[in-house]
mmCIF file with all atom_site columns, C-alpha atoms in Angstrom:
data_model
loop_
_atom_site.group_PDB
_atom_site.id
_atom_site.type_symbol
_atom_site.label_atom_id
_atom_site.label_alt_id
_atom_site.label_comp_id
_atom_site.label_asym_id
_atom_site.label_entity_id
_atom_site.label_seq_id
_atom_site.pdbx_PDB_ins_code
_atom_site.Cartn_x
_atom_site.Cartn_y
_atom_site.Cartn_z
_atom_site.occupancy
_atom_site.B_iso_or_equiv
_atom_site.pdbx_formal_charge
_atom_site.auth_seq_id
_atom_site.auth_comp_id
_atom_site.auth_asym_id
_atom_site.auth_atom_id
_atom_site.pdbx_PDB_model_num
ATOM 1   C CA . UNK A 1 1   ? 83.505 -5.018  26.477  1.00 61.00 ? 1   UNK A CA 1
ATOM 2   C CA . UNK A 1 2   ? 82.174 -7.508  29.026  1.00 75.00 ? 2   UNK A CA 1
ATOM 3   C CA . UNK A 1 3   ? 78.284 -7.369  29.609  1.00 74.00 ? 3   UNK A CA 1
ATOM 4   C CA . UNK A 1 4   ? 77.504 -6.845  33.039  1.00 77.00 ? 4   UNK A CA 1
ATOM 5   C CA . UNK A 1 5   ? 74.547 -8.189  35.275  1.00 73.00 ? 5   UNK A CA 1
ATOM 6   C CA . UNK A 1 6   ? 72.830 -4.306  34.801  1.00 73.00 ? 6   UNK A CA 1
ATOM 7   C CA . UNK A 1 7   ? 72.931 -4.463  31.172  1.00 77.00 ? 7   UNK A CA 1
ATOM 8   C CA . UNK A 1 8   ? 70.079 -6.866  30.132  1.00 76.00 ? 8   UNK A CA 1
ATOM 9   C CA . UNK A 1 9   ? 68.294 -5.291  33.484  1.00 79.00 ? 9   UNK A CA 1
ATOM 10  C CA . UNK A 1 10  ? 68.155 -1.446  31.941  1.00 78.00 ? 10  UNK A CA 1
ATOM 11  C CA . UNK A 1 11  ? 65.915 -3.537  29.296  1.00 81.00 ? 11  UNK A CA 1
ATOM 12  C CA . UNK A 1 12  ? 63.193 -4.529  31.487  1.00 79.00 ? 12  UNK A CA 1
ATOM 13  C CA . UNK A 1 13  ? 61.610 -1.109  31.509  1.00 82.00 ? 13  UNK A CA 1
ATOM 14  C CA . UNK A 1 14  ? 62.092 -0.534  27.939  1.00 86.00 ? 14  UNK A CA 1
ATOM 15  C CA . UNK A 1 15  ? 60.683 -3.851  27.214  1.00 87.00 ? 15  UNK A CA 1
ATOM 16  C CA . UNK A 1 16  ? 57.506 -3.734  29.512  1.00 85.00 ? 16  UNK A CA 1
ATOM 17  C CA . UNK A 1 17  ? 57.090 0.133   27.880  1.00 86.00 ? 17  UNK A CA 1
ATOM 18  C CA . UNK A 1 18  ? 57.158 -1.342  24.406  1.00 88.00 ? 18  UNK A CA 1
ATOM 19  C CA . UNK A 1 19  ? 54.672 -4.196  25.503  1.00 88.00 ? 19  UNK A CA 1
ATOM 20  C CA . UNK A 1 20  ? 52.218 -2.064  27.038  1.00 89.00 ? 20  UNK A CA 1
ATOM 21  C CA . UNK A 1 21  ? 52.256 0.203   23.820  1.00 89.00 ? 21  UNK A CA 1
ATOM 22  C CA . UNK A 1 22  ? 52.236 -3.272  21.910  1.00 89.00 ? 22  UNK A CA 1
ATOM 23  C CA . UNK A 1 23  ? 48.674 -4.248  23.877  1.00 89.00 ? 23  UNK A CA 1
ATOM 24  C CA . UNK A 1 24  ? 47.538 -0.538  23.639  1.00 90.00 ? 24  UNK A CA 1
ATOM 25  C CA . UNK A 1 25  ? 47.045 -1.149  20.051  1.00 89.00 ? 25  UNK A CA 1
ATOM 26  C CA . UNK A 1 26  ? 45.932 -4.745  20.115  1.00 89.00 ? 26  UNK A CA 1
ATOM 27  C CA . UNK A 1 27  ? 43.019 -3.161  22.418  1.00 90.00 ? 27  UNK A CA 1
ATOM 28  C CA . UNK A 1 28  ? 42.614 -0.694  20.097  1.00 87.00 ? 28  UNK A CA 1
ATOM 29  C CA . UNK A 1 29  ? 41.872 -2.925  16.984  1.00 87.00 ? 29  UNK A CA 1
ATOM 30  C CA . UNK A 1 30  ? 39.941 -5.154  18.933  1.00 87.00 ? 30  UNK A CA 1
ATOM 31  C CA . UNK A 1 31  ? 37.408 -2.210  19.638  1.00 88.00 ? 31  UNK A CA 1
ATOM 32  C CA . UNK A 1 32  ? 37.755 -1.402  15.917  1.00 83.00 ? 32  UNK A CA 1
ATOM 33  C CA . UNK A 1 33  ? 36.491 -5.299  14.751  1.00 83.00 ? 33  UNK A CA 1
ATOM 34  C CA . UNK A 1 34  ? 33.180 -4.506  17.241  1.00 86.00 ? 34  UNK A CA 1
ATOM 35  C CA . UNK A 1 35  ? 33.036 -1.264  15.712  1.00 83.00 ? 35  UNK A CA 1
ATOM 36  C CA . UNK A 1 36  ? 33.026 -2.392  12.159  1.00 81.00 ? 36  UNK A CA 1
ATOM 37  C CA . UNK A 1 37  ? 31.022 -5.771  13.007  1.00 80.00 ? 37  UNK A CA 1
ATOM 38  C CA . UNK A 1 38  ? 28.264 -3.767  14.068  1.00 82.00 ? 38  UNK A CA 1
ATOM 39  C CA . UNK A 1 39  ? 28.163 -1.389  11.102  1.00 77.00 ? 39  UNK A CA 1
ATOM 40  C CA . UNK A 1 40  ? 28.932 -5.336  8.502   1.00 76.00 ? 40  UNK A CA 1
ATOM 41  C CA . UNK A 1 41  ? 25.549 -6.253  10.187  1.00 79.00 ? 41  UNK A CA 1
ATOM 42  C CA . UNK A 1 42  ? 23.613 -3.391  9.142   1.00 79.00 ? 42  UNK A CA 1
ATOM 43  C CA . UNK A 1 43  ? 25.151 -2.846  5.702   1.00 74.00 ? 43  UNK A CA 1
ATOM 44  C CA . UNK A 1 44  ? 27.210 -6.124  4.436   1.00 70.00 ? 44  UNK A CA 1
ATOM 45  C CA . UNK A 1 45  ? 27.980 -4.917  0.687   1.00 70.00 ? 45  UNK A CA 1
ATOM 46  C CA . UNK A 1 46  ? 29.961 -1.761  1.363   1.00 69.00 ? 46  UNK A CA 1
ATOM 47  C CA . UNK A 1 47  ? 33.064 -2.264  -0.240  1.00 70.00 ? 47  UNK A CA 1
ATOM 48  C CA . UNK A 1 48  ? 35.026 -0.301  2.243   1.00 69.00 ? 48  UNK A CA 1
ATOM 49  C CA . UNK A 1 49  ? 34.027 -2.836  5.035   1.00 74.00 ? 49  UNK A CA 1
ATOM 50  C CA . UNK A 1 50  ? 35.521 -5.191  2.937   1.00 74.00 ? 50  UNK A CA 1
ATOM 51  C CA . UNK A 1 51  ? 38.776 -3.411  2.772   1.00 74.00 ? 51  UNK A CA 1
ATOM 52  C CA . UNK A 1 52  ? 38.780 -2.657  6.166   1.00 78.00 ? 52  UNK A CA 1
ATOM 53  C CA . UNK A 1 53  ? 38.277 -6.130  7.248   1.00 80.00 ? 53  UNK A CA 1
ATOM 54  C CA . UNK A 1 54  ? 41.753 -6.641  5.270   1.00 82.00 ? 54  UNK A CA 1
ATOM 55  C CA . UNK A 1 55  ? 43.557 -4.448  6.786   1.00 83.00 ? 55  UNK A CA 1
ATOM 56  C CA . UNK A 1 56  ? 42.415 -5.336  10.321  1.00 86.00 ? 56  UNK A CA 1
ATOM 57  C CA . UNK A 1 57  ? 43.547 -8.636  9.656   1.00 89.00 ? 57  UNK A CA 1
ATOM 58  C CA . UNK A 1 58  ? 46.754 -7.815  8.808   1.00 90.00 ? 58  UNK A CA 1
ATOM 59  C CA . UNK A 1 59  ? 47.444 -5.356  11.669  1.00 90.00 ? 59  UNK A CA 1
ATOM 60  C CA . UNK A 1 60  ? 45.951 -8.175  13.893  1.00 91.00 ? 60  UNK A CA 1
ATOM 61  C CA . UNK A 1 61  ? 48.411 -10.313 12.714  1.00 92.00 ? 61  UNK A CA 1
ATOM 62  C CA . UNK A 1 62  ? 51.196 -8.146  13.379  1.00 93.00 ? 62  UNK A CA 1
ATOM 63  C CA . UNK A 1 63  ? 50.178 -7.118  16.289  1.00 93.00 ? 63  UNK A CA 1
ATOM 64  C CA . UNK A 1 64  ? 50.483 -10.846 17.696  1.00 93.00 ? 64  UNK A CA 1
ATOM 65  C CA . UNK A 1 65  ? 53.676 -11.361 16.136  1.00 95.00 ? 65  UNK A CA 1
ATOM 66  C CA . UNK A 1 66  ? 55.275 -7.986  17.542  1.00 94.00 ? 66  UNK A CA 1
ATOM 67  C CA . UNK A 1 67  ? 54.225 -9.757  21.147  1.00 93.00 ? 67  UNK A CA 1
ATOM 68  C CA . UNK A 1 68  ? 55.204 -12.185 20.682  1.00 95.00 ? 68  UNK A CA 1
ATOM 69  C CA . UNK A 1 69  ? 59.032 -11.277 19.718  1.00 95.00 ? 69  UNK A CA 1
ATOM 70  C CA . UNK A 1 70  ? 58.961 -8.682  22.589  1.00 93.00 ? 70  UNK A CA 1
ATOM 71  C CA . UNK A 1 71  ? 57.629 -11.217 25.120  1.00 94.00 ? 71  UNK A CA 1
ATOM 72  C CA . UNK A 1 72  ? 60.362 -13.582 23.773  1.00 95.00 ? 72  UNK A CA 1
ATOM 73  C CA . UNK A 1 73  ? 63.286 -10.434 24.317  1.00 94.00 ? 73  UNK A CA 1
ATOM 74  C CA . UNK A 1 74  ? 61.815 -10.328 27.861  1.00 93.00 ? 74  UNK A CA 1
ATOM 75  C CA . UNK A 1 75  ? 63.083 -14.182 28.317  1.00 94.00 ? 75  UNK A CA 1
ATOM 76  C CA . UNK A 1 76  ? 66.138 -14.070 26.424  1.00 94.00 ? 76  UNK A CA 1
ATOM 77  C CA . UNK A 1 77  ? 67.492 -11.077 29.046  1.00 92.00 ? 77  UNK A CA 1
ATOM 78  C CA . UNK A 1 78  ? 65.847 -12.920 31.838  1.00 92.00 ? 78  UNK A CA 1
ATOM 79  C CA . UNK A 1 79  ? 67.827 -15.969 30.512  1.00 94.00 ? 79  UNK A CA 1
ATOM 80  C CA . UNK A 1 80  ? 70.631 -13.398 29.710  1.00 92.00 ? 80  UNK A CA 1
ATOM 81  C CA . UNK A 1 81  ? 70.819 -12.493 33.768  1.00 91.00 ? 81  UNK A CA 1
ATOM 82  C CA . UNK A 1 82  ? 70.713 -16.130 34.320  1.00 93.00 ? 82  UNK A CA 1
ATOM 83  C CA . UNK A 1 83  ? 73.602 -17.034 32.865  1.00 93.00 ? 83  UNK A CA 1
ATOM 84  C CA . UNK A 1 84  ? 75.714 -14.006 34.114  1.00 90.00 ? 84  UNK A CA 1
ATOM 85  C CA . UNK A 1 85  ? 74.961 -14.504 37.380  1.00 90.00 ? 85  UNK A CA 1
ATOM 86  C CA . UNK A 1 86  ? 76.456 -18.157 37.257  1.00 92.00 ? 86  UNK A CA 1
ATOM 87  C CA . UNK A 1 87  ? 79.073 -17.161 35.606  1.00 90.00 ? 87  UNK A CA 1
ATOM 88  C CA . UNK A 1 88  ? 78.873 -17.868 31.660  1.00 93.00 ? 88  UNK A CA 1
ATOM 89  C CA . UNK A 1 89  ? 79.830 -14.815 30.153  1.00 91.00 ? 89  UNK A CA 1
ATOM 90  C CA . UNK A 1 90  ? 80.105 -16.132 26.395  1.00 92.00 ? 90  UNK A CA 1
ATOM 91  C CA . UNK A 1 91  ? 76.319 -17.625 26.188  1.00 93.00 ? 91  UNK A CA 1
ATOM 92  C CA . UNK A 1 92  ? 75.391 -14.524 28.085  1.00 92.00 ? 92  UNK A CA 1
ATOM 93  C CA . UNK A 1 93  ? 76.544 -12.451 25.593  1.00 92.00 ? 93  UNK A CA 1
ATOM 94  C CA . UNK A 1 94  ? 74.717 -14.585 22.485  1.00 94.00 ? 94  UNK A CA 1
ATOM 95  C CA . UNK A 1 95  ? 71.675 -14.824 24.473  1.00 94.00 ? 95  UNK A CA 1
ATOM 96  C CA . UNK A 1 96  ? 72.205 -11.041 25.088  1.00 93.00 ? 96  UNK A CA 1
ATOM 97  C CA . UNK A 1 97  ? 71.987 -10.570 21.107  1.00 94.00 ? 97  UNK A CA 1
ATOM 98  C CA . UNK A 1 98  ? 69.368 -12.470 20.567  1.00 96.00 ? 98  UNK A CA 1
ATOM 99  C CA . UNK A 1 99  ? 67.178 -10.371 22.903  1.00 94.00 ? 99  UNK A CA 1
ATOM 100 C CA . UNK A 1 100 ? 68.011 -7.454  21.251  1.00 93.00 ? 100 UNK A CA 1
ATOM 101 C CA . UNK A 1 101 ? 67.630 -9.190  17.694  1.00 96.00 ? 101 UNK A CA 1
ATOM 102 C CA . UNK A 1 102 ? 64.462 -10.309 18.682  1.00 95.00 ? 102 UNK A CA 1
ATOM 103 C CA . UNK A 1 103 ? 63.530 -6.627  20.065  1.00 94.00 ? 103 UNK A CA 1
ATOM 104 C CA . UNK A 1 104 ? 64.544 -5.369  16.611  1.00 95.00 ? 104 UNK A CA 1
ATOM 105 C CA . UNK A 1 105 ? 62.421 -7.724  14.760  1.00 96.00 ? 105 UNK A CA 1
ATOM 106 C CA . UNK A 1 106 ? 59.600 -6.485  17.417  1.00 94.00 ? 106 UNK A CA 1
ATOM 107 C CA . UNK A 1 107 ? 60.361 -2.623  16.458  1.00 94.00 ? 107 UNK A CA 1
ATOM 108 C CA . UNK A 1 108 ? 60.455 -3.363  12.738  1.00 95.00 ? 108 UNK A CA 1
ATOM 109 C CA . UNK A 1 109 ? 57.343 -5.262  12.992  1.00 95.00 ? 109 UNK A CA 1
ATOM 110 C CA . UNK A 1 110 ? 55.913 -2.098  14.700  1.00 93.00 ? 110 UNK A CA 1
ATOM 111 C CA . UNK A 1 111 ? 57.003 0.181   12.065  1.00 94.00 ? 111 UNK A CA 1
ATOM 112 C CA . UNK A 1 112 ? 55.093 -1.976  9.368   1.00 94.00 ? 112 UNK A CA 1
ATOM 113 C CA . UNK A 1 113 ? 52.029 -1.866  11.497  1.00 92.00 ? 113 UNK A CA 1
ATOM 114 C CA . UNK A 1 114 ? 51.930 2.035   11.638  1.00 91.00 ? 114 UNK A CA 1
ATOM 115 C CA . UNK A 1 115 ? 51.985 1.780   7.756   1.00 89.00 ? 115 UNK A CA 1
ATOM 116 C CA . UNK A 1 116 ? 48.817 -0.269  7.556   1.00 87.00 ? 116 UNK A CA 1
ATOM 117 C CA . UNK A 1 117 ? 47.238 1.724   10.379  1.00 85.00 ? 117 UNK A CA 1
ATOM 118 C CA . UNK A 1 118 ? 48.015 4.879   8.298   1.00 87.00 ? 118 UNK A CA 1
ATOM 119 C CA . UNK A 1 119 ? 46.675 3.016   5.066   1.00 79.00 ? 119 UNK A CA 1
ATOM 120 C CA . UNK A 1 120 ? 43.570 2.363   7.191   1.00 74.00 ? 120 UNK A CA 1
ATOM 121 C CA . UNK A 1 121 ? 42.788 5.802   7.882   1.00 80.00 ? 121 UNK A CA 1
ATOM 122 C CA . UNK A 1 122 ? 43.275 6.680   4.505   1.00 80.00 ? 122 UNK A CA 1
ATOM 123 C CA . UNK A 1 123 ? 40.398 4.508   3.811   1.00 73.00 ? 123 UNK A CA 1
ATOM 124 C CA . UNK A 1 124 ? 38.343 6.323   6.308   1.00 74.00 ? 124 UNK A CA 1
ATOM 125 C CA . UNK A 1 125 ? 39.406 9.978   4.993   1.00 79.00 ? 125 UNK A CA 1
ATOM 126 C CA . UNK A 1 126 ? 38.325 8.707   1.031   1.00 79.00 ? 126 UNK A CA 1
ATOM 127 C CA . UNK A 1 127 ? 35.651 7.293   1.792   1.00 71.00 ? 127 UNK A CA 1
ATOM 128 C CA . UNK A 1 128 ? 34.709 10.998  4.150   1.00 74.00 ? 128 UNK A CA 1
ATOM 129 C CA . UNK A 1 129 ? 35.940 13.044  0.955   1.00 76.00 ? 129 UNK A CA 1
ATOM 130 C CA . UNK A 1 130 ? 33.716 10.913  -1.954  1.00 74.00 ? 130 UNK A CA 1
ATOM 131 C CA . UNK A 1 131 ? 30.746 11.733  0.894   1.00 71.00 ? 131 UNK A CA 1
ATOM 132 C CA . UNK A 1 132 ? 31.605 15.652  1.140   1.00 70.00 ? 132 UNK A CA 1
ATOM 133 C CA . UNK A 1 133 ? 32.342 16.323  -2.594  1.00 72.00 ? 133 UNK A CA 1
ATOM 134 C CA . UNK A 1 134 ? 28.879 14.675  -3.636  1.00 73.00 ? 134 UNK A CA 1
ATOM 135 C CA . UNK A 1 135 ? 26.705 16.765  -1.223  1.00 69.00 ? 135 UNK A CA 1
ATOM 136 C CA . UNK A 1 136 ? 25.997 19.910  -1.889  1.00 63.00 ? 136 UNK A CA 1
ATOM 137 C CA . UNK A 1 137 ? 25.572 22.971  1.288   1.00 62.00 ? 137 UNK A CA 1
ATOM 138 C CA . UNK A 1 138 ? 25.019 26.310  2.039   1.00 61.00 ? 138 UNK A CA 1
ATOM 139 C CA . UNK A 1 139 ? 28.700 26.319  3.604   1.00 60.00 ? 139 UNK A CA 1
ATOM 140 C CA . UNK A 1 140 ? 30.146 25.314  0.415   1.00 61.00 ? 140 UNK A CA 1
ATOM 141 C CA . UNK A 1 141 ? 31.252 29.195  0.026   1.00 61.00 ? 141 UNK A CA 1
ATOM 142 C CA . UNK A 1 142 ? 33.435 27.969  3.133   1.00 65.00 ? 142 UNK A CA 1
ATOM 143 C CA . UNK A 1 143 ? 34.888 25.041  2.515   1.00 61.00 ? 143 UNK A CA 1
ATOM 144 C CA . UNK A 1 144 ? 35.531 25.254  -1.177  1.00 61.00 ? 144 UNK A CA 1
ATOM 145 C CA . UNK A 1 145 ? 35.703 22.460  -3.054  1.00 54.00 ? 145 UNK A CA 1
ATOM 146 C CA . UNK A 1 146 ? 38.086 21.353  -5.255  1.00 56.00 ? 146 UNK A CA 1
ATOM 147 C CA . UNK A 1 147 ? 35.006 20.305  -8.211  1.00 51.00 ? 147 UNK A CA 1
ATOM 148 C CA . UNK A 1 148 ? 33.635 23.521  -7.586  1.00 46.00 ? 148 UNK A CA 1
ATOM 149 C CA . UNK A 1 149 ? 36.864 25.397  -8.693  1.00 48.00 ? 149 UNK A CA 1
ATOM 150 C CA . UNK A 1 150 ? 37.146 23.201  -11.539 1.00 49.00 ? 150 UNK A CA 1
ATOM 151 C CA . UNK A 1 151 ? 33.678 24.053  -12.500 1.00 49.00 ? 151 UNK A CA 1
ATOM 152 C CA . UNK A 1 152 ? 34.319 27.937  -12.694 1.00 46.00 ? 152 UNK A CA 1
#
């Protein structure tokens, strides 16, 4: 199969989607740090802050490295078009891999960062649940919990 000029071209829009989504989240996290800088200043020895500041760091880091590979897929097709367009077909098509190796590693580094994110909110939903199963309400007839059917 011979790559044609169109081919790396059709990735352009998929690419620019991907990094939009990519600073979406980096925005995102950057509005959680304030968040939970804010709430470190008035309450420093919580231990999920702690945990939180973890995880932020993590996703921040893979955040910036999924960028990174997607802005340097971007290149690789626009280097990709270069070459076709002059005429070397072989580099073309290596360069052409490596853009979509490099928009692999992007994807898989996405996938990891939805894991953490999910971890994350698991953190937040605990630490909501150890909250609600300590207080005690007049709904509790409503929202029945689990303690209190243990208890009977």
């Amino acid at each position: 199969m011979e790559l044609q000029l169109s081919t790396p071209a059709l990735l352009f829009s998929a690419i620019t989607l991907l990094m939009l989504a990519f600073t979406n989240r980096f925005l995102a996290i950057a509005s959680l740090i304030r968040g939970l800088h804010k709430n470190y200043r008035e309450a420093p020895d919580q231990e999920m802050i702690v945990d939180q500041i973890k995880n932020l760091r993590k996703r921040l880091t893979l955040i910036k490295n999924m960028q990174l590979f997607g802005v340097f897929s971007f290149l690789l097709c626009i280097v990709c078009m270069y070459l076709l367009f002059h005429g070397f077909i072989e580099a073309a098509n290596w360069v052409f891999v490596g853009s979509m190796g490099s928009l692999l590693i992007a994807l898989g580094l996405s996938l990891v960062e939805i894991q953490i994110s999910t971890q994350a909110l698991n953190l937040e939903l605990q630490d909501m649940e150890e909250i609600f199963n300590k207080r005690s309400s007049s709904l509790d007839f409503i929202f029945k919990k689990e303690e209190k059917k243990d208890e009977k």
